Amino acid sequence: QAILRNIGAPSPDIEIVPGAVGAAMACSPQTYQVAAGGTVTWMNRDTMSHTVTSNETGVFDSGLLTTGQTWSHVFMTPGTYHYRCTPHIQMWGDIIVS
């Protein structure tokens, strides 16, 4: 049995699940809480490429994440941040920063 892991990558807080486009919840967990100044890391476990893009223009955008790729963002300001996958707008999640 092979275990595939990128040793240098941070462990993800949120995973884009396999089969995300058709999944009831494409991001697991769909809502994630973090303290102000905290970093949130996403990992794409799907075979398709996806983005983590803020619904508010210019706040954050991962660009396309390929299979197994991670992306992190530091949230400095308290509030609720809604995000989506640009190519697949039915994929979404929320970050709650306290």
PDB file of C-alpha atoms in Angstrom:
ATOM      1  CA  GLN A   1       0.000   0.000   0.000  1.00  0.00           C
ATOM      2  CA  ALA A   2       1.412   3.364  -1.028  1.00  0.00           C
ATOM      3  CA  ILE A   3       0.850   6.476   1.028  1.00  0.00           C
ATOM      4  CA  LEU A   4       1.116   9.637  -1.026  1.00  0.00           C
ATOM      5  CA  ARG A   5       1.959  12.733   0.962  1.00  0.00           C
ATOM      6  CA  ASN A   6       3.750  15.976   0.361  1.00  0.00           C
ATOM      7  CA  ILE A   7       5.997  16.072   3.456  1.00  0.00           C
ATOM      8  CA  GLY A   8       6.621  19.815   3.219  1.00  0.00           C
ATOM      9  CA  ALA A   9       2.939  20.762   2.925  1.00  0.00           C
ATOM     10  CA  PRO A  10       0.952  21.914   5.938  1.00  0.00           C
ATOM     11  CA  SER A  11      -1.875  19.594   6.924  1.00  0.00           C
ATOM     12  CA  PRO A  12      -5.127  20.969   5.514  1.00  0.00           C
ATOM     13  CA  ASP A  13      -7.874  22.530   7.604  1.00  0.00           C
ATOM     14  CA  ILE A  14     -10.337  22.169   4.724  1.00  0.00           C
ATOM     15  CA  GLU A  15     -10.361  19.502   2.027  1.00  0.00           C
ATOM     16  CA  ILE A  16     -11.906  19.762  -1.407  1.00  0.00           C
ATOM     17  CA  VAL A  17     -13.402  16.275  -1.476  1.00  0.00           C
ATOM     18  CA  PRO A  18     -13.062  13.667  -4.250  1.00  0.00           C
ATOM     19  CA  GLY A  19     -15.948  14.093  -6.703  1.00  0.00           C
ATOM     20  CA  ALA A  20     -16.452  17.629  -5.403  1.00  0.00           C
ATOM     21  CA  VAL A  21     -18.484  18.932  -8.357  1.00  0.00           C
ATOM     22  CA  GLY A  22     -21.297  16.459  -7.645  1.00  0.00           C
ATOM     23  CA  ALA A  23     -20.891  16.268  -3.864  1.00  0.00           C
ATOM     24  CA  ALA A  24     -23.478  17.654  -1.436  1.00  0.00           C
ATOM     25  CA  MET A  25     -20.598  19.351   0.429  1.00  0.00           C
ATOM     26  CA  ALA A  26     -17.603  19.957  -1.823  1.00  0.00           C
ATOM     27  CA  CYS A  27     -15.504  21.416   0.987  1.00  0.00           C
ATOM     28  CA  SER A  28     -15.066  19.545   4.251  1.00  0.00           C
ATOM     29  CA  PRO A  29     -15.817  21.184   6.591  1.00  0.00           C
ATOM     30  CA  GLN A  30     -18.040  23.631   4.720  1.00  0.00           C
ATOM     31  CA  THR A  31     -17.805  26.159   7.573  1.00  0.00           C
ATOM     32  CA  TYR A  32     -14.498  26.657   9.377  1.00  0.00           C
ATOM     33  CA  GLN A  33     -13.710  28.902  12.351  1.00  0.00           C
ATOM     34  CA  VAL A  34     -10.341  30.538  12.989  1.00  0.00           C
ATOM     35  CA  ALA A  35      -9.043  33.267  15.297  1.00  0.00           C
ATOM     36  CA  ALA A  36      -7.965  36.569  13.731  1.00  0.00           C
ATOM     37  CA  GLY A  37      -4.382  36.214  12.536  1.00  0.00           C
ATOM     38  CA  GLY A  38      -4.896  32.498  11.901  1.00  0.00           C
ATOM     39  CA  THR A  39      -3.979  30.622   8.758  1.00  0.00           C
ATOM     40  CA  VAL A  40      -6.438  28.382   6.916  1.00  0.00           C
ATOM     41  CA  THR A  41      -5.070  25.725   4.546  1.00  0.00           C
ATOM     42  CA  TRP A  42      -7.080  23.996   1.821  1.00  0.00           C
ATOM     43  CA  MET A  43      -6.108  20.805  -0.017  1.00  0.00           C
ATOM     44  CA  ASN A  44      -7.593  19.615  -3.293  1.00  0.00           C
ATOM     45  CA  ARG A  45      -8.265  15.867  -3.009  1.00  0.00           C
ATOM     46  CA  ASP A  46     -10.357  15.829  -6.206  1.00  0.00           C
ATOM     47  CA  THR A  47      -9.082  14.770  -9.629  1.00  0.00           C
ATOM     48  CA  MET A  48     -10.271  18.077 -11.145  1.00  0.00           C
ATOM     49  CA  SER A  49      -8.686  21.493 -10.570  1.00  0.00           C
ATOM     50  CA  HIS A  50     -10.548  23.955  -8.337  1.00  0.00           C
ATOM     51  CA  THR A  51     -10.097  27.430  -6.851  1.00  0.00           C
ATOM     52  CA  VAL A  52     -10.670  28.941  -3.421  1.00  0.00           C
ATOM     53  CA  THR A  53     -11.946  32.403  -4.354  1.00  0.00           C
ATOM     54  CA  SER A  54     -13.515  35.026  -2.099  1.00  0.00           C
ATOM     55  CA  ASN A  55     -17.022  36.082  -3.082  1.00  0.00           C
ATOM     56  CA  GLU A  56     -15.807  39.640  -2.435  1.00  0.00           C
ATOM     57  CA  THR A  57     -13.522  40.624  -5.310  1.00  0.00           C
ATOM     58  CA  GLY A  58      -9.836  40.882  -4.462  1.00  0.00           C
ATOM     59  CA  VAL A  59      -9.907  39.506  -0.901  1.00  0.00           C
ATOM     60  CA  PHE A  60      -8.298  36.122  -1.723  1.00  0.00           C
ATOM     61  CA  ASP A  61      -7.930  33.766  -4.665  1.00  0.00           C
ATOM     62  CA  SER A  62      -5.884  30.569  -4.768  1.00  0.00           C
ATOM     63  CA  GLY A  63      -5.783  30.263  -8.531  1.00  0.00           C
ATOM     64  CA  LEU A  64      -6.314  26.740  -9.873  1.00  0.00           C
ATOM     65  CA  LEU A  65      -5.313  24.002  -7.420  1.00  0.00           C
ATOM     66  CA  THR A  66      -4.453  20.678  -9.015  1.00  0.00           C
ATOM     67  CA  THR A  67      -4.891  17.275  -7.347  1.00  0.00           C
ATOM     68  CA  GLY A  68      -3.027  17.145  -4.025  1.00  0.00           C
ATOM     69  CA  GLN A  69      -2.058  20.815  -4.087  1.00  0.00           C
ATOM     70  CA  THR A  70      -2.505  22.970  -0.973  1.00  0.00           C
ATOM     71  CA  TRP A  71      -3.071  26.699  -0.565  1.00  0.00           C
ATOM     72  CA  SER A  72      -3.122  28.814   2.594  1.00  0.00           C
ATOM     73  CA  HIS A  73      -4.450  32.242   3.525  1.00  0.00           C
ATOM     74  CA  VAL A  74      -4.015  34.307   6.708  1.00  0.00           C
ATOM     75  CA  PHE A  75      -7.233  35.925   7.960  1.00  0.00           C
ATOM     76  CA  MET A  76      -6.399  39.091   9.920  1.00  0.00           C
ATOM     77  CA  THR A  77      -9.813  40.762  10.258  1.00  0.00           C
ATOM     78  CA  PRO A  78     -12.782  39.264  12.147  1.00  0.00           C
ATOM     79  CA  GLY A  79     -15.863  38.546  10.061  1.00  0.00           C
ATOM     80  CA  THR A  80     -17.449  35.926   7.831  1.00  0.00           C
ATOM     81  CA  TYR A  81     -15.745  35.220   4.512  1.00  0.00           C
ATOM     82  CA  HIS A  82     -17.755  33.414   1.834  1.00  0.00           C
ATOM     83  CA  TYR A  83     -15.820  31.650  -0.916  1.00  0.00           C
ATOM     84  CA  ARG A  84     -16.448  29.510  -3.990  1.00  0.00           C
ATOM     85  CA  CYS A  85     -14.712  27.638  -6.783  1.00  0.00           C
ATOM     86  CA  THR A  86     -14.650  29.950  -9.808  1.00  0.00           C
ATOM     87  CA  PRO A  87     -15.148  27.182 -12.442  1.00  0.00           C
ATOM     88  CA  HIS A  88     -17.751  25.357 -10.281  1.00  0.00           C
ATOM     89  CA  ILE A  89     -19.881  27.969  -8.497  1.00  0.00           C
ATOM     90  CA  GLN A  90     -21.977  25.289  -6.764  1.00  0.00           C
ATOM     91  CA  MET A  91     -18.875  24.552  -4.647  1.00  0.00           C
ATOM     92  CA  TRP A  92     -18.683  26.958  -1.697  1.00  0.00           C
ATOM     93  CA  GLY A  93     -17.736  27.414   1.933  1.00  0.00           C
ATOM     94  CA  ASP A  94     -17.493  29.944   4.752  1.00  0.00           C
ATOM     95  CA  ILE A  95     -14.642  31.038   7.000  1.00  0.00           C
ATOM     96  CA  ILE A  96     -15.669  32.613  10.303  1.00  0.00           C
ATOM     97  CA  VAL A  97     -12.881  34.729  11.838  1.00  0.00           C
ATOM     98  CA  SER A  98     -13.270  35.718  15.486  1.00  0.00           C
TER      99      SER A  98
END
